[in-house]
Amino acid sequence: MERNNNISAEELARQQEFMEKVKDINEEFYNKTGRRKKMHITTFGCQMNAHDSEKLLGMLKNMGYEETDEEKDADFIIYNTCCVRENAENKVYGNLGYLKHQKKENPEMRIALCGCMMQQDVVLQTIKEKYKHVDIVFGTFNLYKLAELMYINMETNAPVFDIWKEHGEIVEDLPTIRHFKYKASVNIMFGCNNFCSYCIVPYVRGRERSRCPQDIINEIKALASDGVKEITLLGQNVNSYGKGLDDEITFAKLLRMVNEIEGIERIRFMTSHPKDLSDELIYAMRDCEKVCNHIHLPFQAGNNDILKKMNRRYTKEHYIGLVEKIRREIPDIALTTDIIVGFPGETAEQVDDTIDVIKKAKFNGAFTFIYSKRTGTPAAIMENQVPEKDAKANFNRVLEALNPIIYDLNCAKVGKVYKVMADDVSSNDESYITGRLEDNSLVHFKGDRSMIGDIFDVKIIDCKTFYLIGERV
Ligand code: 5AD
Ligand code: SF4
C-alpha cells in the first residue's frame, strides 16, 4: 500500500541528530555532576494527549533523562495541555505560577508547554506577557520536534516558541514509552472536521487526516510481539477513518484487519460520532471476537433544537434508533457517552430531553460536563448563555437520572463470572488488583502485582455506582 501524508525520512533523521546532541549535553552534565537530569510530564485531557505524552517520554528517555514522580525534583518539566474546558486551562496557569518560585531554587530547571492550549493566540500572548519563566512552547502539530527545540533553547538560553497553524505530515516511528506493558494506544487518525459549535478541538487539532492502514497494522504487530494484548485505536472521530486516503478503507475494514493480528486479545476504540456510525461498523463489532463489547457514543444533548445549535447533525430519535440497532446486534454491549449541560439557551425543559435519552439508552457510564465557553467557537457568541446556578441545577438533575441506571446495570453483574484484564495494583490497597471487564467496567479483586497484564475469570460479588468488587474463580 502506498504511503502518503507521512513526514520524510530526512526530517526524522535530522530530529534523531538533535536527540543525540541533547543527549551529549546531558552526558557532559552527568560527567561533571555525577547526577542524571530528571524529567516530569503532566498530562491534561483526553487519551490522545496521554498517548502524545508517551511519545514525549520516549524522546526524553532517548535524550538521557530519568523520569521522576516528583515535579519539584525535575530539571525538565512538560505540561501537555488541554483546552476543551476552561478549568483545565486554569490549572495550567495555577501550576505555572507556582513553578516560578521552584525555578529560582533550581536554575537548571526548564519548563516546556505543549498541546491543545498552545494552539490559541490568546494563550501564547498570556504566556509571553505573564509567564516569562517558560522556556519552550510548541503545539499539537510539531511534537516530534521536541529535541530540536530543546537544543535551540539550551544553546541560546532564550525562550523558544514554535507553533504551527496547520498540520504538516503525519509522523511515524517516534520512540514511545508505554504507560502499561500489556496495553497500548495507537493513533489511527488526527484532527476533526465536525466543528460542533461548542468545541475548540477542530481549531487546535486541525483537519482530519488518517494514517495509512499498513502503518497502523505494522505498529500493532510490533506491539503484539512486544507483549501487548490490548489495543485502543484513537481518533477524534474514528468513524470517518480512511477518508482522503488512497486506499479503499473504512474504520470497519480496519477493525477486521486488526482483529486478525496474532497476540492481540482485546481491541477498543475512541471516539465515535453518532452521525457517521455505519451498519458496516456495527457488523464488524459484532463479528470480530477481539473487539470489546463496549462503545463510547457521545450524544451531548437530547433536545433537537439544542443538537441543531450544537451542529451535531443528528436528532434525538436518530440517536435512540442507533442505540436500539446496536443493542439488537450486540445484546451484551456496554454503552457510554458524553453529555453537556448548560449549552447557550438550554432550558430546564430541554434538559428533560437529555434525561429522556438517558432513561431510554440506559448508559453504563457517562462523562458529564457543564458547558464551558471557549473563545473562538460559534457557541461563545450565542445569546442566552446559561447562568452557572441554572446549569448546575440541571447538571445535578442529569446525574440523579444517570447514577441509579449505572448502579442497576452494575448490580446486574453480581453473581456472574467475567474475563478481567488485570491492569494495576489498587492505589488504595496493594492487596487488590484493578482490572477491566471486556465491556470496560472497572473491578477490584484480591491479587498481586505478578498478575498484571493477564486475563482472569472473576466472579462479581458486590457493586457500586462506579466500580465492581470481584473474586477470582
Ligand atoms: N464545554 C463542555 N464540554 C465540552 N466538551 C467539548 N467541548 C466542551 C465545552 N466547550 C466535551 C464533549 C466532548 C468531550 C470530549 O468534552 O462532551 O465529547
Ligand atoms: Fe469536538 Fe465535535 Fe470534533 Fe468531538 S466531534 S472533537 S465534540 S468538534
PDB file of N, CA and C in Angstrom, residues 343-434:
ATOM      1  N   PHE A 343     -25.587  24.352  27.617  1.00  0.00           N
ATOM      2  CA  PHE A 343     -25.262  24.971  26.323  1.00  0.00           C
ATOM      3  C   PHE A 343     -26.111  26.245  26.188  1.00  0.00           C
ATOM      4  N   PRO A 344     -25.594  27.272  25.494  1.00  0.00           N
ATOM      5  CA  PRO A 344     -26.344  28.539  25.418  1.00  0.00           C
ATOM      6  C   PRO A 344     -27.819  28.345  25.044  1.00  0.00           C
ATOM      7  N   GLY A 345     -28.683  28.928  25.845  1.00  0.00           N
ATOM      8  CA  GLY A 345     -30.116  28.890  25.570  1.00  0.00           C
ATOM      9  C   GLY A 345     -30.812  27.651  26.083  1.00  0.00           C
ATOM     10  N   GLU A 346     -30.080  26.668  26.637  1.00  0.00           N
ATOM     11  CA  GLU A 346     -30.727  25.411  27.050  1.00  0.00           C
ATOM     12  C   GLU A 346     -31.599  25.628  28.289  1.00  0.00           C
ATOM     13  N   THR A 347     -32.882  25.287  28.151  1.00  0.00           N
ATOM     14  CA  THR A 347     -33.829  25.462  29.258  1.00  0.00           C
ATOM     15  C   THR A 347     -33.951  24.147  30.051  1.00  0.00           C
ATOM     16  N   ALA A 348     -34.596  24.263  31.224  1.00  0.00           N
ATOM     17  CA  ALA A 348     -34.810  23.062  32.048  1.00  0.00           C
ATOM     18  C   ALA A 348     -35.635  22.028  31.267  1.00  0.00           C
ATOM     19  N   GLU A 349     -36.605  22.493  30.473  1.00  0.00           N
ATOM     20  CA  GLU A 349     -37.439  21.551  29.700  1.00  0.00           C
ATOM     21  C   GLU A 349     -36.577  20.826  28.659  1.00  0.00           C
ATOM     22  N   GLN A 350     -35.654  21.567  28.079  1.00  0.00           N
ATOM     23  CA  GLN A 350     -34.788  20.919  27.078  1.00  0.00           C
ATOM     24  C   GLN A 350     -33.860  19.899  27.732  1.00  0.00           C
ATOM     25  N   VAL A 351     -33.471  20.170  28.966  1.00  0.00           N
ATOM     26  CA  VAL A 351     -32.656  19.181  29.691  1.00  0.00           C
ATOM     27  C   VAL A 351     -33.481  17.919  29.961  1.00  0.00           C
ATOM     28  N   ASP A 352     -34.814  18.080  30.064  1.00  0.00           N
ATOM     29  CA  ASP A 352     -35.671  16.892  30.237  1.00  0.00           C
ATOM     30  C   ASP A 352     -35.492  15.927  29.057  1.00  0.00           C
ATOM     31  N   ASP A 353     -35.238  16.466  27.872  1.00  0.00           N
ATOM     32  CA  ASP A 353     -34.982  15.587  26.713  1.00  0.00           C
ATOM     33  C   ASP A 353     -33.681  14.803  26.903  1.00  0.00           C
ATOM     34  N   THR A 354     -32.684  15.473  27.478  1.00  0.00           N
ATOM     35  CA  THR A 354     -31.426  14.774  27.771  1.00  0.00           C
ATOM     36  C   THR A 354     -31.698  13.636  28.752  1.00  0.00           C
ATOM     37  N   ILE A 355     -32.514  13.935  29.768  1.00  0.00           N
ATOM     38  CA  ILE A 355     -32.835  12.914  30.774  1.00  0.00           C
ATOM     39  C   ILE A 355     -33.631  11.768  30.142  1.00  0.00           C
ATOM     40  N   ASP A 356     -34.485  12.122  29.188  1.00  0.00           N
ATOM     41  CA  ASP A 356     -35.257  11.093  28.484  1.00  0.00           C
ATOM     42  C   ASP A 356     -34.324  10.143  27.720  1.00  0.00           C
ATOM     43  N   VAL A 357     -33.319  10.707  27.057  1.00  0.00           N
ATOM     44  CA  VAL A 357     -32.350   9.855  26.335  1.00  0.00           C
ATOM     45  C   VAL A 357     -31.617   8.953  27.330  1.00  0.00           C
ATOM     46  N   ILE A 358     -31.226   9.524  28.457  1.00  0.00           N
ATOM     47  CA  ILE A 358     -30.514   8.732  29.483  1.00  0.00           C
ATOM     48  C   ILE A 358     -31.368   7.523  29.891  1.00  0.00           C
ATOM     49  N   LYS A 359     -32.668   7.770  30.099  1.00  0.00           N
ATOM     50  CA  LYS A 359     -33.546   6.681  30.555  1.00  0.00           C
ATOM     51  C   LYS A 359     -33.748   5.642  29.455  1.00  0.00           C
ATOM     52  N   LYS A 360     -33.838   6.117  28.207  1.00  0.00           N
ATOM     53  CA  LYS A 360     -34.097   5.161  27.111  1.00  0.00           C
ATOM     54  C   LYS A 360     -32.829   4.397  26.726  1.00  0.00           C
ATOM     55  N   ALA A 361     -31.691   5.089  26.702  1.00  0.00           N
ATOM     56  CA  ALA A 361     -30.466   4.434  26.223  1.00  0.00           C
ATOM     57  C   ALA A 361     -29.835   3.556  27.295  1.00  0.00           C
ATOM     58  N   LYS A 362     -30.129   3.855  28.571  1.00  0.00           N
ATOM     59  CA  LYS A 362     -29.565   3.076  29.693  1.00  0.00           C
ATOM     60  C   LYS A 362     -28.041   2.961  29.590  1.00  0.00           C
ATOM     61  N   PHE A 363     -27.386   4.088  29.855  1.00  0.00           N
ATOM     62  CA  PHE A 363     -25.929   4.117  29.736  1.00  0.00           C
ATOM     63  C   PHE A 363     -25.245   3.374  30.877  1.00  0.00           C
ATOM     64  N   ASN A 364     -24.148   2.707  30.546  1.00  0.00           N
ATOM     65  CA  ASN A 364     -23.330   2.052  31.573  1.00  0.00           C
ATOM     66  C   ASN A 364     -22.357   3.016  32.230  1.00  0.00           C
ATOM     67  N   GLY A 365     -22.207   4.167  31.612  1.00  0.00           N
ATOM     68  CA  GLY A 365     -21.317   5.176  32.192  1.00  0.00           C
ATOM     69  C   GLY A 365     -21.411   6.438  31.360  1.00  0.00           C
ATOM     70  N   ALA A 366     -21.044   7.575  31.952  1.00  0.00           N
ATOM     71  CA  ALA A 366     -21.109   8.821  31.183  1.00  0.00           C
ATOM     72  C   ALA A 366     -20.125   9.834  31.751  1.00  0.00           C
ATOM     73  N   PHE A 367     -19.511  10.588  30.863  1.00  0.00           N
ATOM     74  CA  PHE A 367     -18.753  11.765  31.272  1.00  0.00           C
ATOM     75  C   PHE A 367     -19.694  12.951  31.132  1.00  0.00           C
ATOM     76  N   THR A 368     -19.942  13.615  32.228  1.00  0.00           N
ATOM     77  CA  THR A 368     -20.904  14.721  32.195  1.00  0.00           C
ATOM     78  C   THR A 368     -20.170  16.044  32.411  1.00  0.00           C
ATOM     79  N   PHE A 369     -20.505  17.034  31.614  1.00  0.00           N
ATOM     80  CA  PHE A 369     -19.805  18.313  31.687  1.00  0.00           C
ATOM     81  C   PHE A 369     -20.790  19.468  31.735  1.00  0.00           C
ATOM     82  N   ILE A 370     -20.416  20.485  32.500  1.00  0.00           N
ATOM     83  CA  ILE A 370     -21.141  21.748  32.382  1.00  0.00           C
ATOM     84  C   ILE A 370     -20.506  22.498  31.227  1.00  0.00           C
ATOM     85  N   TYR A 371     -21.328  23.052  30.364  1.00  0.00           N
ATOM     86  CA  TYR A 371     -20.829  23.777  29.197  1.00  0.00           C
ATOM     87  C   TYR A 371     -19.797  24.827  29.621  1.00  0.00           C
ATOM     88  N   SER A 372     -18.705  24.873  28.892  1.00  0.00           N
ATOM     89  CA  SER A 372     -17.638  25.832  29.173  1.00  0.00           C
ATOM     90  C   SER A 372     -17.417  26.669  27.913  1.00  0.00           C
ATOM     91  N   LYS A 373     -17.517  27.974  28.077  1.00  0.00           N
ATOM     92  CA  LYS A 373     -17.437  28.869  26.921  1.00  0.00           C
ATOM     93  C   LYS A 373     -16.004  28.925  26.385  1.00  0.00           C
ATOM     94  N   ARG A 374     -15.811  28.597  25.124  1.00  0.00           N
ATOM     95  CA  ARG A 374     -14.480  28.589  24.528  1.00  0.00           C
ATOM     96  C   ARG A 374     -14.373  29.678  23.463  1.00  0.00           C
ATOM     97  N   THR A 375     -13.573  30.665  23.754  1.00  0.00           N
ATOM     98  CA  THR A 375     -13.431  31.791  22.834  1.00  0.00           C
ATOM     99  C   THR A 375     -13.006  31.307  21.449  1.00  0.00           C
ATOM    100  N   GLY A 376     -13.680  31.824  20.429  1.00  0.00           N
ATOM    101  CA  GLY A 376     -13.333  31.424  19.058  1.00  0.00           C
ATOM    102  C   GLY A 376     -14.316  30.426  18.477  1.00  0.00           C
ATOM    103  N   THR A 377     -15.125  29.805  19.345  1.00  0.00           N
ATOM    104  CA  THR A 377     -16.130  28.856  18.829  1.00  0.00           C
ATOM    105  C   THR A 377     -17.448  29.609  18.607  1.00  0.00           C
ATOM    106  N   PRO A 378     -18.301  29.141  17.687  1.00  0.00           N
ATOM    107  CA  PRO A 378     -19.570  29.825  17.431  1.00  0.00           C
ATOM    108  C   PRO A 378     -20.453  29.954  18.679  1.00  0.00           C
ATOM    109  N   ALA A 379     -20.432  28.931  19.551  1.00  0.00           N
ATOM    110  CA  ALA A 379     -21.318  28.977  20.723  1.00  0.00           C
ATOM    111  C   ALA A 379     -20.937  30.087  21.699  1.00  0.00           C
ATOM    112  N   ALA A 380     -19.678  30.502  21.666  1.00  0.00           N
ATOM    113  CA  ALA A 380     -19.217  31.508  22.636  1.00  0.00           C
ATOM    114  C   ALA A 380     -19.930  32.847  22.437  1.00  0.00           C
ATOM    115  N   ILE A 381     -20.399  33.081  21.205  1.00  0.00           N
ATOM    116  CA  ILE A 381     -21.069  34.363  20.967  1.00  0.00           C
ATOM    117  C   ILE A 381     -22.583  34.192  20.782  1.00  0.00           C
ATOM    118  N   MET A 382     -23.081  33.021  21.152  1.00  0.00           N
ATOM    119  CA  MET A 382     -24.547  32.830  21.078  1.00  0.00           C
ATOM    120  C   MET A 382     -25.215  33.571  22.228  1.00  0.00           C
ATOM    121  N   GLU A 383     -26.475  33.949  21.976  1.00  0.00           N
ATOM    122  CA  GLU A 383     -27.230  34.638  23.032  1.00  0.00           C
ATOM    123  C   GLU A 383     -27.616  33.651  24.130  1.00  0.00           C
ATOM    124  N   ASN A 384     -28.093  34.230  25.248  1.00  0.00           N
ATOM    125  CA  ASN A 384     -28.628  33.423  26.355  1.00  0.00           C
ATOM    126  C   ASN A 384     -27.639  32.424  26.932  1.00  0.00           C
ATOM    127  N   GLN A 385     -26.418  32.870  27.193  1.00  0.00           N
ATOM    128  CA  GLN A 385     -25.500  31.992  27.921  1.00  0.00           C
ATOM    129  C   GLN A 385     -26.175  31.668  29.260  1.00  0.00           C
ATOM    130  N   VAL A 386     -26.134  30.408  29.651  1.00  0.00           N
ATOM    131  CA  VAL A 386     -26.907  29.971  30.821  1.00  0.00           C
ATOM    132  C   VAL A 386     -26.157  30.335  32.115  1.00  0.00           C
ATOM    133  N   PRO A 387     -26.844  30.990  33.074  1.00  0.00           N
ATOM    134  CA  PRO A 387     -26.186  31.310  34.348  1.00  0.00           C
ATOM    135  C   PRO A 387     -25.713  30.031  35.040  1.00  0.00           C
ATOM    136  N   GLU A 388     -24.572  30.134  35.713  1.00  0.00           N
ATOM    137  CA  GLU A 388     -23.951  28.945  36.300  1.00  0.00           C
ATOM    138  C   GLU A 388     -24.893  28.193  37.247  1.00  0.00           C
ATOM    139  N   LYS A 389     -25.662  28.949  38.033  1.00  0.00           N
ATOM    140  CA  LYS A 389     -26.510  28.251  39.018  1.00  0.00           C
ATOM    141  C   LYS A 389     -27.609  27.430  38.331  1.00  0.00           C
ATOM    142  N   ASP A 390     -28.129  27.922  37.204  1.00  0.00           N
ATOM    143  CA  ASP A 390     -29.131  27.137  36.460  1.00  0.00           C
ATOM    144  C   ASP A 390     -28.487  25.901  35.843  1.00  0.00           C
ATOM    145  N   ALA A 391     -27.314  26.100  35.257  1.00  0.00           N
ATOM    146  CA  ALA A 391     -26.615  24.962  34.640  1.00  0.00           C
ATOM    147  C   ALA A 391     -26.328  23.906  35.705  1.00  0.00           C
ATOM    148  N   LYS A 392     -25.914  24.356  36.889  1.00  0.00           N
ATOM    149  CA  LYS A 392     -25.576  23.396  37.973  1.00  0.00           C
ATOM    150  C   LYS A 392     -26.809  22.612  38.404  1.00  0.00           C
ATOM    151  N   ALA A 393     -27.951  23.326  38.531  1.00  0.00           N
ATOM    152  CA  ALA A 393     -29.177  22.651  38.966  1.00  0.00           C
ATOM    153  C   ALA A 393     -29.564  21.584  37.939  1.00  0.00           C
ATOM    154  N   ASN A 394     -29.486  21.929  36.660  1.00  0.00           N
ATOM    155  CA  ASN A 394     -29.812  20.952  35.618  1.00  0.00           C
ATOM    156  C   ASN A 394     -28.805  19.807  35.585  1.00  0.00           C
ATOM    157  N   PHE A 395     -27.546  20.165  35.795  1.00  0.00           N
ATOM    158  CA  PHE A 395     -26.480  19.166  35.820  1.00  0.00           C
ATOM    159  C   PHE A 395     -26.769  18.133  36.915  1.00  0.00           C
ATOM    160  N   ASN A 396     -27.192  18.619  38.092  1.00  0.00           N
ATOM    161  CA  ASN A 396     -27.498  17.691  39.195  1.00  0.00           C
ATOM    162  C   ASN A 396     -28.677  16.791  38.858  1.00  0.00           C
ATOM    163  N   ARG A 397     -29.639  17.350  38.146  1.00  0.00           N
ATOM    164  CA  ARG A 397     -30.790  16.512  37.740  1.00  0.00           C
ATOM    165  C   ARG A 397     -30.330  15.412  36.778  1.00  0.00           C
ATOM    166  N   VAL A 398     -29.413  15.766  35.908  1.00  0.00           N
ATOM    167  CA  VAL A 398     -28.889  14.768  34.964  1.00  0.00           C
ATOM    168  C   VAL A 398     -28.181  13.648  35.724  1.00  0.00           C
ATOM    169  N   LEU A 399     -27.357  14.023  36.707  1.00  0.00           N
ATOM    170  CA  LEU A 399     -26.657  12.988  37.495  1.00  0.00           C
ATOM    171  C   LEU A 399     -27.639  12.113  38.258  1.00  0.00           C
ATOM    172  N   GLU A 400     -28.687  12.751  38.793  1.00  0.00           N
ATOM    173  CA  GLU A 400     -29.689  11.973  39.546  1.00  0.00           C
ATOM    174  C   GLU A 400     -30.390  10.946  38.660  1.00  0.00           C
ATOM    175  N   ALA A 401     -30.528  11.280  37.380  1.00  0.00           N
ATOM    176  CA  ALA A 401     -31.144  10.317  36.452  1.00  0.00           C
ATOM    177  C   ALA A 401     -30.144   9.224  36.073  1.00  0.00           C
ATOM    178  N   LEU A 402     -28.912   9.637  35.895  1.00  0.00           N
ATOM    179  CA  LEU A 402     -27.871   8.750  35.367  1.00  0.00           C
ATOM    180  C   LEU A 402     -27.411   7.699  36.382  1.00  0.00           C
ATOM    181  N   ASN A 403     -27.094   8.162  37.599  1.00  0.00           N
ATOM    182  CA  ASN A 403     -26.400   7.289  38.548  1.00  0.00           C
ATOM    183  C   ASN A 403     -27.177   6.025  38.928  1.00  0.00           C
ATOM    184  N   PRO A 404     -28.507   6.119  39.189  1.00  0.00           N
ATOM    185  CA  PRO A 404     -29.217   4.871  39.527  1.00  0.00           C
ATOM    186  C   PRO A 404     -29.210   3.871  38.368  1.00  0.00           C
ATOM    187  N   ILE A 405     -29.223   4.379  37.134  1.00  0.00           N
ATOM    188  CA  ILE A 405     -29.205   3.463  35.977  1.00  0.00           C
ATOM    189  C   ILE A 405     -27.863   2.740  35.915  1.00  0.00           C
ATOM    190  N   ILE A 406     -26.791   3.510  36.095  1.00  0.00           N
ATOM    191  CA  ILE A 406     -25.445   2.912  36.061  1.00  0.00           C
ATOM    192  C   ILE A 406     -25.323   1.881  37.191  1.00  0.00           C
ATOM    193  N   TYR A 407     -25.829   2.263  38.360  1.00  0.00           N
ATOM    194  CA  TYR A 407     -25.752   1.374  39.528  1.00  0.00           C
ATOM    195  C   TYR A 407     -26.507   0.066  39.265  1.00  0.00           C
ATOM    196  N   ASP A 408     -27.721   0.181  38.739  1.00  0.00           N
ATOM    197  CA  ASP A 408     -28.519  -1.034  38.486  1.00  0.00           C
ATOM    198  C   ASP A 408     -27.834  -1.942  37.462  1.00  0.00           C
ATOM    199  N   LEU A 409     -27.285  -1.329  36.417  1.00  0.00           N
ATOM    200  CA  LEU A 409     -26.616  -2.152  35.395  1.00  0.00           C
ATOM    201  C   LEU A 409     -25.399  -2.844  35.989  1.00  0.00           C
ATOM    202  N   ASN A 410     -24.684  -2.144  36.866  1.00  0.00           N
ATOM    203  CA  ASN A 410     -23.537  -2.755  37.536  1.00  0.00           C
ATOM    204  C   ASN A 410     -23.992  -3.907  38.426  1.00  0.00           C
ATOM    205  N   CYS A 411     -25.073  -3.680  39.178  1.00  0.00           N
ATOM    206  CA  CYS A 411     -25.526  -4.699  40.133  1.00  0.00           C
ATOM    207  C   CYS A 411     -26.053  -5.954  39.432  1.00  0.00           C
ATOM    208  N   ALA A 412     -26.519  -5.776  38.202  1.00  0.00           N
ATOM    209  CA  ALA A 412     -26.999  -6.942  37.452  1.00  0.00           C
ATOM    210  C   ALA A 412     -25.847  -7.908  37.158  1.00  0.00           C
ATOM    211  N   LYS A 413     -24.633  -7.457  37.366  1.00  0.00           N
ATOM    212  CA  LYS A 413     -23.466  -8.320  37.082  1.00  0.00           C
ATOM    213  C   LYS A 413     -23.116  -9.202  38.289  1.00  0.00           C
ATOM    214  N   VAL A 414     -23.667  -8.853  39.449  1.00  0.00           N
ATOM    215  CA  VAL A 414     -23.310  -9.602  40.667  1.00  0.00           C
ATOM    216  C   VAL A 414     -23.725 -11.068  40.502  1.00  0.00           C
ATOM    217  N   GLY A 415     -22.783 -11.959  40.878  1.00  0.00           N
ATOM    218  CA  GLY A 415     -23.058 -13.402  40.785  1.00  0.00           C
ATOM    219  C   GLY A 415     -22.562 -14.000  39.473  1.00  0.00           C
ATOM    220  N   LYS A 416     -22.245 -13.134  38.494  1.00  0.00           N
ATOM    221  CA  LYS A 416     -21.789 -13.661  37.202  1.00  0.00           C
ATOM    222  C   LYS A 416     -20.261 -13.641  37.120  1.00  0.00           C
ATOM    223  N   VAL A 417     -19.729 -14.436  36.204  1.00  0.00           N
ATOM    224  CA  VAL A 417     -18.268 -14.532  36.036  1.00  0.00           C
ATOM    225  C   VAL A 417     -17.871 -13.856  34.714  1.00  0.00           C
ATOM    226  N   TYR A 418     -16.844 -13.030  34.774  1.00  0.00           N
ATOM    227  CA  TYR A 418     -16.380 -12.306  33.577  1.00  0.00           C
ATOM    228  C   TYR A 418     -14.876 -12.457  33.415  1.00  0.00           C
ATOM    229  N   LYS A 419     -14.428 -12.293  32.185  1.00  0.00           N
ATOM    230  CA  LYS A 419     -12.980 -12.245  31.911  1.00  0.00           C
ATOM    231  C   LYS A 419     -12.501 -10.842  32.264  1.00  0.00           C
ATOM    232  N   VAL A 420     -11.460 -10.760  33.084  1.00  0.00           N
ATOM    233  CA  VAL A 420     -10.970  -9.453  33.535  1.00  0.00           C
ATOM    234  C   VAL A 420      -9.475  -9.335  33.244  1.00  0.00           C
ATOM    235  N   MET A 421      -9.095  -8.257  32.604  1.00  0.00           N
ATOM    236  CA  MET A 421      -7.667  -7.990  32.384  1.00  0.00           C
ATOM    237  C   MET A 421      -7.139  -7.221  33.592  1.00  0.00           C
ATOM    238  N   ALA A 422      -6.114  -7.764  34.260  1.00  0.00           N
ATOM    239  CA  ALA A 422      -5.532  -7.102  35.437  1.00  0.00           C
ATOM    240  C   ALA A 422      -4.651  -5.949  34.961  1.00  0.00           C
ATOM    241  N   ASP A 423      -5.029  -4.723  35.375  1.00  0.00           N
ATOM    242  CA  ASP A 423      -4.319  -3.534  34.884  1.00  0.00           C
ATOM    243  C   ASP A 423      -3.205  -3.085  35.812  1.00  0.00           C
ATOM    244  N   ASP A 424      -3.502  -3.105  37.114  1.00  0.00           N
ATOM    245  CA  ASP A 424      -2.579  -2.469  38.050  1.00  0.00           C
ATOM    246  C   ASP A 424      -2.952  -2.904  39.467  1.00  0.00           C
ATOM    247  N   VAL A 425      -2.038  -2.642  40.421  1.00  0.00           N
ATOM    248  CA  VAL A 425      -2.468  -2.840  41.805  1.00  0.00           C
ATOM    249  C   VAL A 425      -3.304  -1.625  42.198  1.00  0.00           C
ATOM    250  N   SER A 426      -4.253  -1.835  43.103  1.00  0.00           N
ATOM    251  CA  SER A 426      -5.140  -0.747  43.502  1.00  0.00           C
ATOM    252  C   SER A 426      -4.347   0.332  44.229  1.00  0.00           C
ATOM    253  N   SER A 427      -4.681   1.591  43.958  1.00  0.00           N
ATOM    254  CA  SER A 427      -3.927   2.668  44.603  1.00  0.00           C
ATOM    255  C   SER A 427      -4.266   2.767  46.094  1.00  0.00           C
ATOM    256  N   ASN A 428      -5.412   2.229  46.513  1.00  0.00           N
ATOM    257  CA  ASN A 428      -5.803   2.296  47.932  1.00  0.00           C
ATOM    258  C   ASN A 428      -5.281   1.118  48.741  1.00  0.00           C
ATOM    259  N   ASP A 429      -5.206  -0.046  48.112  1.00  0.00           N
ATOM    260  CA  ASP A 429      -4.881  -1.253  48.856  1.00  0.00           C
ATOM    261  C   ASP A 429      -4.048  -2.172  47.957  1.00  0.00           C
ATOM    262  N   GLU A 430      -2.782  -2.322  48.323  1.00  0.00           N
ATOM    263  CA  GLU A 430      -1.830  -3.088  47.495  1.00  0.00           C
ATOM    264  C   GLU A 430      -2.226  -4.551  47.299  1.00  0.00           C
ATOM    265  N   SER A 431      -3.141  -5.051  48.176  1.00  0.00           N
ATOM    266  CA  SER A 431      -3.508  -6.461  48.043  1.00  0.00           C
ATOM    267  C   SER A 431      -4.663  -6.647  47.050  1.00  0.00           C
ATOM    268  N   TYR A 432      -5.063  -5.548  46.432  1.00  0.00           N
ATOM    269  CA  TYR A 432      -6.128  -5.626  45.416  1.00  0.00           C
ATOM    270  C   TYR A 432      -5.598  -5.240  44.035  1.00  0.00           C
ATOM    271  N   ILE A 433      -6.178  -5.866  43.043  1.00  0.00           N
ATOM    272  CA  ILE A 433      -5.878  -5.558  41.646  1.00  0.00           C
ATOM    273  C   ILE A 433      -7.058  -4.790  41.068  1.00  0.00           C
ATOM    274  N   THR A 434      -6.782  -3.782  40.226  1.00  0.00           N
ATOM    275  CA  THR A 434      -7.888  -3.188  39.475  1.00  0.00           C
ATOM    276  C   THR A 434      -7.790  -3.696  38.045  1.00  0.00           C
TER     277      THR A 434
END
